[in-house]
Amino acid sequence: MVVGALAGGLLLAPAGSPATAAQGFSPAPIAWGACQSDRLKKAGAECGFLEVPMDYREPDGPRVSLAVSRVRHKTPNSQGVMLVNPGGPGGSGLGLSVLGGAVPGGAGNAYDWIGFDPRGVGSSKPALSCDGNYFGYDRPEYVPSTPELERAWLTRSENYAKACEKNGPLLEHLKTTDVARDMESLREALGERQINYYGFSYGTYLGQVYGTMFPDRVRRMVLDSNVDARKVWYQANLDQDVAFDRNIKIFFDWVAQYDGVYHLGDSGATVEKLFYSEQKKLAETPAGGVFGPDEWTDVFLQAGYYRDTWKDIAGAFAGWVHGGDWQTLKAMFEDSNPPGDDNGFAVYNGVQCTDVQWPPSWQQWRFDNWTTHFRAPFNTWGNAWFNAPCRYWPAKAGKPVEVDGRKVAGALLIGETLDAATPFEGSLETRRRFPKASLIAEPGGATHADSLAGNACVDDQIAAYLADGKLPPRKPGDRADTECAPLPDPVPDGVAAPRSGNAENAEDSAKPAELRRVLVGR
């Protein structure tokens, strides 16, 4: 496989020769101090900022400051630094320096865990924002069933992209390659010869790109829920639509299994029919004058990501149908879409719209999304409008890296076979491109980015790899190298839990939910 040029005309270093973040730039050491977060304080973390060039081609030009946290190793011998990215793109990783405590057997205690907010994100400076009210309660219905709805969404998408212009030159420097160079600057600032890396969701793509650009700098790497590098980003989103439609049907089947609890239908088809009929009612008359069909879809989308949301969402569904309780649904929507905060969405667009050129023709978008919608109506158009600002984005798109992991010493890949956000084929493709990697599959698992969540089979193998570099033996052929049963489906309160191979882990599955909730990526 030939490794091509990166966006911006910067070439990869020759094989066997480590690249550098930028010629003529040496990052200053981080001045560590107290953290503001109570959770980070409790974990004994220290925080600081790393200054890096906004444009690595101009090392003496404007700078951006990356917010960084560190929880130092607790063992006599250190295994080095472990950088963590939660995904998105646009997810804040500053708080993920606490993740080492979730590794079984204390295997994480030998590392300095490094959380960081990528450029434009969260506590980094400047932080990107375009229109904080974009996800307010005045949105047109997602499915553009009339020309007026289609025009309204196109106008909204264009206006959002125009609102982002106020962020200036930063928009030109939010590509995954920029963040990979920031990771290399962070390695240099920490005085380390190599890094270890733990990436979730989009963070797996960031890890793939870093491993391509700086293969000799990778010591150990865990990639959970892998992005398919062939499909960034337009096709990846269309593939998600089909997968989320499948997963919401799995959720409806589960709800029907407990009809005695929720009383929403005794078959998945009945529950699904009720879902769409209630959505139609909300389109005609939003609950409380604010909660409409878009918010309804957005709440249920969480069920396609995480099985540990199923009880809450089914309960809210039943509360609405049987008692008219829309406030619970509204609170769930706002929990995932904090009012007045578009930072994650702005960075999501800033990265994906410039990593690669999206189709300029609306006719192609219309054809592809209607074709997909007829197969998978649950979230196709919601996802289309989530990405539509890319048609108008006020920064030039680049060309994605041709991911090549042949020089990476090893990696542990993890994927649930029914993951909707990053379909399992992405994990198989990453395994193909990283011939020294091993893949753990969870057949039938439909949760996204679920490692270190209480599944002993998965988590113990992560611990073994972090302890001594031991990977599951790689099997011949195009398949996973080992398998683990996924965590069991949740059981409504008051219902006896069925015994299963992972039943002992059922209560632990929500243990790091506050960490996993930030891993959601469209």
Short mmCIF file of C-alpha atoms in Angstrom, two decimals:
data_model
loop_
_atom_site.label_atom_id
_atom_site.label_comp_id
_atom_site.label_asym_id
_atom_site.label_seq_id
_atom_site.Cartn_x
_atom_site.Cartn_y
_atom_site.Cartn_z
CA MET A 1 0.00 0.00 0.00
CA VAL A 2 1.46 3.35 -1.02
CA VAL A 3 1.34 6.02 1.66
CA GLY A 4 0.24 9.28 0.07
CA ALA A 5 0.54 12.94 0.93
CA LEU A 6 -1.36 14.57 3.74
CA ALA A 7 -3.71 17.52 3.56
CA GLY A 8 -1.91 20.81 3.20
CA GLY A 9 0.92 19.37 1.11
CA LEU A 10 2.94 18.01 4.05
CA LEU A 11 4.44 14.63 3.21
CA LEU A 12 4.89 11.68 5.51
CA ALA A 13 8.41 10.86 6.60
CA PRO A 14 10.09 7.98 4.78
CA ALA A 15 9.52 4.54 6.27
CA GLY A 16 11.68 3.94 9.29
CA SER A 17 12.29 7.66 9.85
CA PRO A 18 10.07 9.24 12.53
CA ALA A 19 8.25 12.37 11.43
CA THR A 20 8.19 15.50 13.54
CA ALA A 21 5.23 17.72 14.35
CA ALA A 22 6.83 20.69 12.62
CA GLN A 23 10.25 21.80 11.50
CA GLY A 24 11.45 24.70 13.62
CA PHE A 25 9.01 24.17 16.47
CA SER A 26 9.86 22.79 19.89
CA PRO A 27 7.00 22.80 22.41
CA ALA A 28 7.64 24.22 25.84
CA PRO A 29 7.12 21.95 28.85
CA ILE A 30 3.67 22.11 30.39
CA ALA A 31 3.39 24.16 33.58
CA TRP A 32 1.28 21.81 35.70
CA GLY A 33 -1.10 23.14 38.32
CA ALA A 34 -4.44 22.49 39.97
CA CYS A 35 -7.45 21.28 37.98
CA GLN A 36 -10.86 22.91 38.18
CA SER A 37 -12.87 19.71 37.83
CA ASP A 38 -13.85 18.06 41.12
CA ARG A 39 -13.52 14.63 39.53
CA LEU A 40 -9.99 15.39 38.36
CA LYS A 41 -9.07 16.82 41.76
CA LYS A 42 -10.38 13.67 43.45
CA ALA A 43 -8.23 11.54 41.13
CA GLY A 44 -5.14 13.56 42.02
CA ALA A 45 -4.83 14.98 38.52
CA GLU A 46 -2.84 18.03 37.55
CA CYS A 47 -3.74 20.33 34.67
CA GLY A 48 -2.08 22.77 32.31
CA PHE A 49 -1.90 24.06 28.76
CA LEU A 50 0.28 23.18 25.79
CA GLU A 51 0.90 25.87 23.18
CA VAL A 52 1.20 24.67 19.59
CA PRO A 53 1.18 26.41 16.21
CA MET A 54 -2.22 26.97 14.69
CA ASP A 55 -0.60 26.12 11.35
CA TYR A 56 2.37 23.76 11.59
CA ARG A 57 3.68 25.15 8.30
CA GLU A 58 4.15 28.44 10.16
CA PRO A 59 5.75 27.42 13.47
CA ASP A 60 6.34 31.03 14.47
CA GLY A 61 2.79 32.09 13.62
CA PRO A 62 -0.36 32.25 15.77
CA ARG A 63 -0.71 29.66 18.53
CA VAL A 64 -3.52 27.65 20.05
CA SER A 65 -3.54 26.35 23.62
CA LEU A 66 -4.53 22.77 24.36
CA ALA A 67 -6.02 21.95 27.76
CA VAL A 68 -4.25 18.91 29.22
CA SER A 69 -4.67 16.84 32.38
CA ARG A 70 -2.43 14.15 33.87
CA VAL A 71 -2.87 11.41 36.46
CA ARG A 72 0.60 10.12 37.18
CA HIS A 73 1.58 6.49 37.51
CA LYS A 74 1.26 4.83 40.90
CA THR A 75 3.85 2.09 40.52
CA PRO A 76 7.65 2.21 40.98
CA ASN A 77 8.22 1.56 37.29
CA SER A 78 6.45 3.66 34.67
CA GLN A 79 5.22 2.34 31.34
CA GLY A 80 5.14 5.87 29.93
CA VAL A 81 2.28 8.15 28.95
CA MET A 82 -1.16 7.07 27.76
CA LEU A 83 -2.99 9.67 25.67
CA VAL A 84 -6.78 9.29 25.49
CA ASN A 85 -9.31 10.60 22.96
CA PRO A 86 -13.07 10.05 23.47
CA GLY A 87 -14.19 10.54 19.88
CA GLY A 88 -16.69 12.86 18.27
CA PRO A 89 -14.82 14.54 16.68
CA GLY A 90 -15.48 17.31 19.16
CA GLY A 91 -15.58 15.28 22.36
CA SER A 92 -13.79 16.69 25.38
CA GLY A 93 -11.08 14.36 26.60
CA LEU A 94 -9.74 16.51 29.42
CA GLY A 95 -11.45 14.40 32.08
CA LEU A 96 -10.32 11.06 30.68
CA SER A 97 -7.02 11.03 32.53
CA VAL A 98 -9.00 9.16 35.21
CA LEU A 99 -9.59 6.23 32.82
CA GLY A 100 -6.61 4.26 34.11
CA GLY A 101 -8.55 3.46 37.27
CA ALA A 102 -11.03 1.41 35.22
CA VAL A 103 -8.35 -1.01 33.95
CA PRO A 104 -8.62 -4.30 35.88
CA GLY A 105 -5.91 -5.55 38.18
CA GLY A 106 -4.24 -2.17 38.54
CA ALA A 107 -2.67 -2.53 35.08
CA GLY A 108 -3.45 1.09 34.33
CA ASN A 109 -1.52 2.31 37.35
CA ALA A 110 1.83 1.98 35.58
CA TYR A 111 0.98 4.74 33.10
CA ASP A 112 0.73 8.52 33.22
CA TRP A 113 -2.80 8.98 31.82
CA ILE A 114 -3.09 12.11 29.70
CA GLY A 115 -6.47 13.62 28.94
CA PHE A 116 -6.67 16.54 26.55
CA ASP A 117 -9.16 18.72 24.75
CA PRO A 118 -8.19 18.79 21.07
CA ARG A 119 -7.81 22.15 19.36
CA GLY A 120 -11.08 24.06 19.35
CA VAL A 121 -12.66 21.79 21.98
CA GLY A 122 -13.87 22.55 25.50
CA SER A 123 -11.24 24.20 27.67
CA SER A 124 -8.71 24.60 24.86
CA LYS A 125 -8.22 28.14 23.56
CA PRO A 126 -9.77 29.34 21.40
CA ALA A 127 -12.85 27.13 21.72
CA LEU A 128 -15.00 26.89 18.62
CA SER A 129 -18.60 28.12 18.65
CA CYS A 130 -20.82 29.24 15.80
CA ASP A 131 -24.44 29.41 16.98
CA GLY A 132 -25.13 28.15 20.49
CA ASN A 133 -28.87 28.01 19.86
CA TYR A 134 -28.68 25.85 16.75
CA PHE A 135 -30.25 22.88 18.55
CA GLY A 136 -33.06 24.95 20.02
CA TYR A 137 -36.70 23.98 19.86
CA ASP A 138 -37.52 25.80 16.63
CA ARG A 139 -36.16 23.28 14.12
CA PRO A 140 -38.07 22.14 11.05
CA GLU A 141 -39.09 18.50 10.86
CA TYR A 142 -36.13 16.33 9.83
CA VAL A 143 -37.80 14.45 6.99
CA PRO A 144 -38.11 16.99 4.12
CA SER A 145 -41.48 15.78 2.93
CA THR A 146 -42.19 19.14 1.29
CA PRO A 147 -40.01 21.51 -0.75
CA GLU A 148 -40.50 24.09 1.99
CA LEU A 149 -38.96 21.82 4.64
CA GLU A 150 -36.02 21.02 2.39
CA ARG A 151 -35.37 24.70 1.69
CA ALA A 152 -35.67 25.52 5.37
CA TRP A 153 -33.02 22.98 6.32
CA LEU A 154 -30.69 24.01 3.52
CA THR A 155 -30.98 27.62 4.64
CA ARG A 156 -30.35 26.66 8.28
CA SER A 157 -27.29 24.63 7.26
CA GLU A 158 -25.88 27.44 5.14
CA ASN A 159 -26.50 30.02 7.87
CA TYR A 160 -24.74 27.84 10.44
CA ALA A 161 -21.70 27.50 8.20
CA LYS A 162 -21.67 31.30 7.65
CA ALA A 163 -21.92 31.85 11.41
CA CYS A 164 -18.75 29.79 11.80
CA GLU A 165 -16.75 32.26 9.73
CA LYS A 166 -16.26 34.39 12.84
CA ASN A 167 -13.77 31.78 14.11
CA GLY A 168 -11.31 32.97 11.48
CA PRO A 169 -8.19 31.05 10.45
CA LEU A 170 -8.68 28.32 13.07
CA LEU A 171 -11.25 26.76 10.70
CA GLU A 172 -8.46 25.99 8.24
CA HIS A 173 -6.52 23.99 10.83
CA LEU A 174 -8.90 21.53 12.45
CA LYS A 175 -8.15 18.48 10.35
CA THR A 176 -7.37 15.14 11.93
CA THR A 177 -3.80 15.60 10.69
CA ASP A 178 -3.55 18.81 12.73
CA VAL A 179 -4.69 16.98 15.86
CA ALA A 180 -2.23 14.15 15.17
CA ARG A 181 0.57 16.72 15.02
CA ASP A 182 -0.69 18.16 18.30
CA MET A 183 -0.35 14.69 19.82
CA GLU A 184 3.23 14.58 18.58
CA SER A 185 3.88 17.98 20.13
CA LEU A 186 2.38 16.70 23.36
CA ARG A 187 4.74 13.72 23.28
CA GLU A 188 7.69 16.05 22.85
CA ALA A 189 6.50 18.38 25.62
CA LEU A 190 6.21 15.43 27.99
CA GLY A 191 9.74 14.36 27.15
CA GLU A 192 8.73 10.88 25.99
CA ARG A 193 10.32 8.88 23.18
CA GLN A 194 7.01 7.10 22.45
CA ILE A 195 3.38 7.34 23.46
CA ASN A 196 0.72 4.82 24.34
CA TYR A 197 -2.74 5.67 23.07
CA TYR A 198 -6.36 4.77 23.87
CA GLY A 199 -8.94 5.95 21.35
CA PHE A 200 -12.71 5.52 21.20
CA SER A 201 -14.90 5.99 18.11
CA TYR A 202 -13.50 8.90 16.06
CA GLY A 203 -10.50 8.59 18.35
CA THR A 204 -9.69 5.33 16.56
CA TYR A 205 -9.35 7.24 13.30
CA LEU A 206 -7.13 9.78 15.03
CA GLY A 207 -5.02 6.86 16.25
CA GLN A 208 -4.88 5.37 12.77
CA VAL A 209 -3.72 8.69 11.34
CA TYR A 210 -1.15 9.22 14.09
CA GLY A 211 0.15 5.70 13.57
CA THR A 212 0.49 6.40 9.85
CA MET A 213 2.28 9.70 10.34
CA PHE A 214 4.42 8.75 13.34
CA PRO A 215 4.65 4.94 13.38
CA ASP A 216 7.89 4.78 15.37
CA ARG A 217 6.35 6.88 18.12
CA VAL A 218 3.61 4.33 18.90
CA ARG A 219 4.37 1.91 21.73
CA ARG A 220 0.95 0.43 22.53
CA MET A 221 -2.44 1.35 21.16
CA VAL A 222 -6.01 0.39 22.06
CA LEU A 223 -8.66 1.31 19.48
CA ASP A 224 -12.28 0.72 20.50
CA SER A 225 -15.07 0.91 17.86
CA ASN A 226 -13.06 1.51 14.74
CA VAL A 227 -13.76 4.00 11.97
CA ASP A 228 -13.47 2.57 8.47
CA ALA A 229 -10.72 4.71 6.90
CA ARG A 230 -12.07 3.97 3.41
CA LYS A 231 -15.33 5.78 4.11
CA VAL A 232 -14.48 9.08 5.78
CA TRP A 233 -16.86 10.81 6.04
CA TYR A 234 -19.84 10.93 3.64
CA GLN A 235 -20.27 7.19 3.11
CA ALA A 236 -19.60 6.50 6.77
CA ASN A 237 -22.66 8.53 7.70
CA LEU A 238 -24.89 6.75 5.20
CA ASP A 239 -23.71 3.41 6.60
CA GLN A 240 -24.57 4.63 10.09
CA ASP A 241 -28.14 5.34 9.03
CA VAL A 242 -28.77 1.72 8.07
CA ALA A 243 -27.08 0.44 11.22
CA PHE A 244 -29.03 2.73 13.55
CA ASP A 245 -32.29 1.66 11.92
CA ARG A 246 -31.38 -1.96 12.64
CA ASN A 247 -30.48 -1.15 16.24
CA ILE A 248 -33.63 0.81 17.00
CA LYS A 249 -35.60 -2.25 15.88
CA ILE A 250 -33.55 -4.34 18.33
CA PHE A 251 -34.56 -1.86 21.02
CA PHE A 252 -38.23 -2.08 20.02
CA ASP A 253 -38.01 -5.86 20.24
CA TRP A 254 -36.60 -5.52 23.75
CA VAL A 255 -39.39 -3.15 24.79
CA ALA A 256 -41.94 -5.66 23.49
CA GLN A 257 -40.26 -8.41 25.52
CA TYR A 258 -41.25 -6.44 28.63
CA ASP A 259 -44.73 -5.42 27.58
CA GLY A 260 -45.89 -6.30 31.08
CA VAL A 261 -43.71 -3.45 32.34
CA TYR A 262 -44.05 -0.78 29.65
CA HIS A 263 -47.40 -1.66 27.98
CA LEU A 264 -46.24 -0.35 24.61
CA GLY A 265 -46.87 -3.44 22.50
CA ASP A 266 -46.15 -7.15 22.60
CA SER A 267 -44.14 -7.23 19.37
CA GLY A 268 -41.32 -5.11 18.02
CA ALA A 269 -43.44 -4.19 15.00
CA THR A 270 -46.23 -2.90 17.29
CA VAL A 271 -43.80 -0.82 19.34
CA GLU A 272 -42.22 0.55 16.16
CA LYS A 273 -45.63 1.53 14.79
CA LEU A 274 -46.38 3.33 18.05
CA PHE A 275 -43.04 5.15 17.90
CA TYR A 276 -43.81 6.59 14.47
CA SER A 277 -47.43 7.41 15.27
CA GLU A 278 -46.34 9.40 18.35
CA GLN A 279 -43.68 11.12 16.28
CA LYS A 280 -46.37 12.18 13.79
CA LYS A 281 -48.53 13.57 16.59
CA LEU A 282 -45.60 15.62 17.87
CA ALA A 283 -45.04 16.98 14.37
CA GLU A 284 -48.61 18.25 14.37
CA THR A 285 -48.57 19.51 17.96
CA PRO A 286 -45.25 19.67 19.81
CA ALA A 287 -45.52 18.72 23.48
CA GLY A 288 -45.51 21.81 25.65
CA GLY A 289 -45.19 23.77 22.44
CA VAL A 290 -41.50 22.85 22.18
CA PHE A 291 -40.84 19.08 22.13
CA GLY A 292 -41.37 17.94 18.56
CA PRO A 293 -40.47 15.10 16.19
CA ASP A 294 -36.78 16.05 15.91
CA GLU A 295 -36.29 15.98 19.67
CA TRP A 296 -38.20 12.69 19.80
CA THR A 297 -35.76 11.14 17.31
CA ASP A 298 -32.74 12.59 19.08
CA VAL A 299 -33.75 11.06 22.42
CA PHE A 300 -34.32 7.60 20.95
CA LEU A 301 -31.04 7.81 19.04
CA GLN A 302 -29.27 7.15 22.32
CA ALA A 303 -30.84 3.67 22.36
CA GLY A 304 -28.99 2.96 19.14
CA TYR A 305 -25.69 3.85 20.77
CA TYR A 306 -25.93 2.37 24.26
CA ARG A 307 -27.97 -0.49 25.65
CA ASP A 308 -27.60 0.93 29.15
CA THR A 309 -29.99 3.73 28.10
CA TRP A 310 -32.80 1.33 27.25
CA LYS A 311 -34.57 1.31 30.61
CA ASP A 312 -34.64 5.09 30.89
CA ILE A 313 -35.78 5.62 27.31
CA ALA A 314 -38.45 2.90 27.51
CA GLY A 315 -39.66 4.40 30.77
CA ALA A 316 -39.86 7.87 29.22
CA PHE A 317 -41.66 6.41 26.19
CA ALA A 318 -44.23 4.78 28.47
CA GLY A 319 -44.54 7.90 30.60
CA TRP A 320 -45.40 9.96 27.54
CA VAL A 321 -47.82 7.47 26.01
CA HIS A 322 -49.66 6.64 29.22
CA GLY A 323 -49.37 9.86 31.19
CA GLY A 324 -48.44 12.67 28.85
CA ASP A 325 -45.08 13.21 30.61
CA TRP A 326 -43.02 15.17 28.09
CA GLN A 327 -40.82 16.91 30.66
CA THR A 328 -38.77 13.74 31.17
CA LEU A 329 -38.21 13.48 27.43
CA LYS A 330 -37.24 17.15 27.28
CA ALA A 331 -34.72 16.69 30.09
CA MET A 332 -33.20 13.70 28.28
CA PHE A 333 -32.88 15.72 25.09
CA GLU A 334 -31.18 18.61 26.87
CA ASP A 335 -28.81 16.23 28.64
CA SER A 336 -27.40 15.25 25.24
CA ASN A 337 -27.81 18.72 23.71
CA PRO A 338 -27.04 21.32 26.42
CA PRO A 339 -28.89 24.56 25.60
CA GLY A 340 -26.62 27.29 24.30
CA ASP A 341 -23.64 24.99 23.71
CA ASP A 342 -22.66 24.06 20.16
CA ASN A 343 -18.93 23.52 20.77
CA GLY A 344 -19.00 19.79 20.08
CA PHE A 345 -21.10 20.23 16.96
CA ALA A 346 -18.95 23.09 15.68
CA VAL A 347 -15.75 21.06 16.05
CA TYR A 348 -17.43 17.99 14.57
CA ASN A 349 -18.09 20.02 11.44
CA GLY A 350 -14.72 21.73 11.60
CA VAL A 351 -12.96 18.37 11.41
CA GLN A 352 -15.20 16.33 9.15
CA CYS A 353 -15.93 19.12 6.67
CA THR A 354 -12.22 19.72 6.09
CA ASP A 355 -10.73 16.23 6.42
CA VAL A 356 -12.20 15.44 3.01
CA GLN A 357 -14.30 17.12 0.33
CA TRP A 358 -18.00 16.31 0.71
CA PRO A 359 -20.15 16.02 -2.43
CA PRO A 360 -20.85 19.55 -3.68
CA SER A 361 -24.01 18.50 -5.51
CA TRP A 362 -27.20 18.65 -3.46
CA GLN A 363 -28.76 16.36 -6.02
CA GLN A 364 -26.38 13.60 -4.90
CA TRP A 365 -27.17 14.23 -1.23
CA ARG A 366 -30.89 14.20 -1.97
CA PHE A 367 -30.73 10.96 -3.98
CA ASP A 368 -28.48 9.13 -1.53
CA ASN A 369 -30.42 10.15 1.56
CA TRP A 370 -33.87 9.47 0.14
CA THR A 371 -32.64 6.09 -1.11
CA THR A 372 -31.28 5.31 2.35
CA HIS A 373 -34.36 6.74 4.08
CA PHE A 374 -36.67 4.30 2.32
CA ARG A 375 -34.58 1.47 3.79
CA ALA A 376 -33.83 3.12 7.12
CA PRO A 377 -36.22 5.93 8.04
CA PHE A 378 -35.33 6.23 11.74
CA ASN A 379 -32.43 8.71 11.56
CA THR A 380 -31.34 9.10 7.93
CA TRP A 381 -32.53 12.65 7.44
CA GLY A 382 -31.62 13.71 10.98
CA ASN A 383 -28.08 12.58 10.24
CA ALA A 384 -28.11 14.25 6.82
CA TRP A 385 -28.96 17.63 8.31
CA PHE A 386 -26.39 17.11 11.06
CA ASN A 387 -23.76 16.99 8.32
CA ALA A 388 -25.30 19.41 5.82
CA PRO A 389 -23.19 22.43 6.91
CA CYS A 390 -20.31 20.66 5.14
CA ARG A 391 -21.83 21.71 1.81
CA TYR A 392 -21.23 25.34 2.76
CA TRP A 393 -18.25 25.12 5.12
CA PRO A 394 -16.09 28.27 4.94
CA ALA A 395 -12.74 26.43 5.01
CA LYS A 396 -11.03 24.46 2.31
CA ALA A 397 -11.22 20.67 2.45
CA GLY A 398 -8.09 18.55 2.25
CA LYS A 399 -7.39 14.97 1.29
CA PRO A 400 -7.56 12.23 3.90
CA VAL A 401 -4.49 10.26 4.88
CA GLU A 402 -4.06 6.88 3.23
CA VAL A 403 -3.97 4.98 6.51
CA ASP A 404 -1.07 2.53 6.67
CA GLY A 405 -0.31 0.78 9.96
CA ARG A 406 2.34 -1.62 8.71
CA LYS A 407 5.07 0.14 10.71
CA VAL A 408 3.10 0.20 13.98
CA ALA A 409 4.48 -2.34 16.44
CA GLY A 410 1.08 -3.53 17.61
CA ALA A 411 -2.45 -2.52 18.53
CA LEU A 412 -5.44 -4.02 20.30
CA LEU A 413 -8.68 -3.45 18.35
CA ILE A 414 -12.16 -3.88 19.83
CA GLY A 415 -15.54 -3.94 18.07
CA GLU A 416 -19.09 -5.03 18.82
CA THR A 417 -20.53 -6.60 15.71
CA LEU A 418 -23.80 -4.61 15.81
CA ASP A 419 -22.26 -1.26 16.73
CA ALA A 420 -24.20 1.33 14.73
CA ALA A 421 -21.96 4.39 15.01
CA THR A 422 -18.88 2.57 13.73
CA PRO A 423 -20.07 -0.58 11.92
CA PHE A 424 -17.94 -3.66 12.55
CA GLU A 425 -16.51 -3.71 9.03
CA GLY A 426 -14.43 -0.73 10.17
CA SER A 427 -12.70 -2.89 12.77
CA LEU A 428 -11.97 -5.56 10.16
CA GLU A 429 -10.59 -2.93 7.78
CA THR A 430 -8.38 -1.46 10.51
CA ARG A 431 -7.07 -4.97 11.23
CA ARG A 432 -6.19 -5.32 7.53
CA ARG A 433 -4.23 -2.07 7.58
CA PHE A 434 -2.46 -2.85 10.87
CA PRO A 435 -1.00 -6.32 10.30
CA LYS A 436 0.51 -6.49 13.81
CA ALA A 437 -2.82 -5.72 15.49
CA SER A 438 -5.27 -8.17 17.06
CA LEU A 439 -9.06 -7.77 17.07
CA ILE A 440 -11.48 -8.66 19.86
CA ALA A 441 -15.02 -9.04 18.52
CA GLU A 442 -18.20 -9.07 20.60
CA PRO A 443 -20.73 -10.95 18.43
CA GLY A 444 -24.24 -9.59 18.82
CA GLY A 445 -23.10 -6.59 20.83
CA ALA A 446 -24.89 -3.39 19.85
CA THR A 447 -23.20 -0.89 22.16
CA HIS A 448 -20.70 1.69 20.96
CA ALA A 449 -17.26 2.26 22.53
CA ASP A 450 -17.93 -0.05 25.48
CA SER A 451 -14.52 -1.19 26.67
CA LEU A 452 -13.59 -0.80 30.34
CA ALA A 453 -17.32 -1.01 31.10
CA GLY A 454 -17.33 -4.19 33.16
CA ASN A 455 -17.03 -6.93 30.54
CA ALA A 456 -14.31 -9.04 32.15
CA CYS A 457 -13.51 -10.94 28.95
CA VAL A 458 -12.67 -7.71 27.10
CA ASP A 459 -11.26 -5.70 29.96
CA ASP A 460 -8.92 -8.42 31.20
CA GLN A 461 -7.36 -8.68 27.74
CA ILE A 462 -6.88 -4.91 27.70
CA ALA A 463 -5.21 -5.17 31.10
CA ALA A 464 -2.92 -7.96 29.89
CA TYR A 465 -1.90 -5.94 26.84
CA LEU A 466 -1.20 -2.82 28.90
CA ALA A 467 0.73 -4.86 31.46
CA ASP A 468 3.14 -6.68 29.17
CA GLY A 469 2.22 -5.96 25.54
CA LYS A 470 0.52 -9.35 25.15
CA LEU A 471 -1.96 -9.47 22.27
CA PRO A 472 -4.33 -12.30 21.40
CA PRO A 473 -2.66 -14.51 18.75
CA ARG A 474 -3.50 -13.25 15.28
CA LYS A 475 -5.53 -15.74 13.26
CA PRO A 476 -5.21 -16.25 9.53
CA GLY A 477 -7.84 -14.76 7.27
CA ASP A 478 -10.07 -11.73 7.42
CA ARG A 479 -11.73 -12.19 10.82
CA ALA A 480 -11.50 -11.40 14.48
CA ASP A 481 -8.67 -12.96 16.46
CA THR A 482 -10.73 -13.68 19.57
CA GLU A 483 -14.33 -13.24 20.71
CA CYS A 484 -16.09 -12.16 23.87
CA ALA A 485 -19.79 -12.30 24.66
CA PRO A 486 -21.18 -8.79 25.01
CA LEU A 487 -22.64 -7.57 28.28
CA PRO A 488 -26.20 -8.80 28.80
CA ASP A 489 -29.20 -6.71 27.87
CA PRO A 490 -30.58 -4.59 30.70
CA VAL A 491 -33.53 -5.86 32.70
CA PRO A 492 -36.32 -3.56 33.96
CA ASP A 493 -36.39 -2.94 37.69
CA GLY A 494 -38.36 -5.58 39.53
CA VAL A 495 -37.90 -8.22 36.80
CA ALA A 496 -35.70 -11.23 37.51
CA ALA A 497 -32.53 -11.13 35.44
CA PRO A 498 -31.88 -14.21 33.29
CA ARG A 499 -28.61 -15.99 33.89
CA SER A 500 -26.02 -15.69 31.14
CA GLY A 501 -22.31 -16.02 30.66
CA ASN A 502 -21.86 -12.36 31.55
CA ALA A 503 -24.62 -12.09 34.14
CA GLU A 504 -22.10 -11.40 36.90
CA ASN A 505 -21.12 -8.22 35.04
CA ALA A 506 -24.63 -6.86 34.56
CA GLU A 507 -24.48 -4.45 37.50
CA ASP A 508 -20.98 -3.31 36.60
CA SER A 509 -22.00 -2.34 33.06
CA ALA A 510 -23.05 1.15 34.16
CA LYS A 511 -19.87 1.71 36.21
CA PRO A 512 -18.10 4.14 33.86
CA ALA A 513 -21.27 5.43 32.18
CA GLU A 514 -20.26 9.03 32.89
CA LEU A 515 -17.12 8.39 30.84
CA ARG A 516 -18.81 6.55 28.01
CA ARG A 517 -21.54 9.13 27.57
CA VAL A 518 -18.98 11.57 26.14
CA LEU A 519 -18.00 9.05 23.48
CA VAL A 520 -21.07 9.64 21.37
CA GLY A 521 -20.19 10.60 17.80
CA ARG A 522 -22.57 11.06 14.93
#
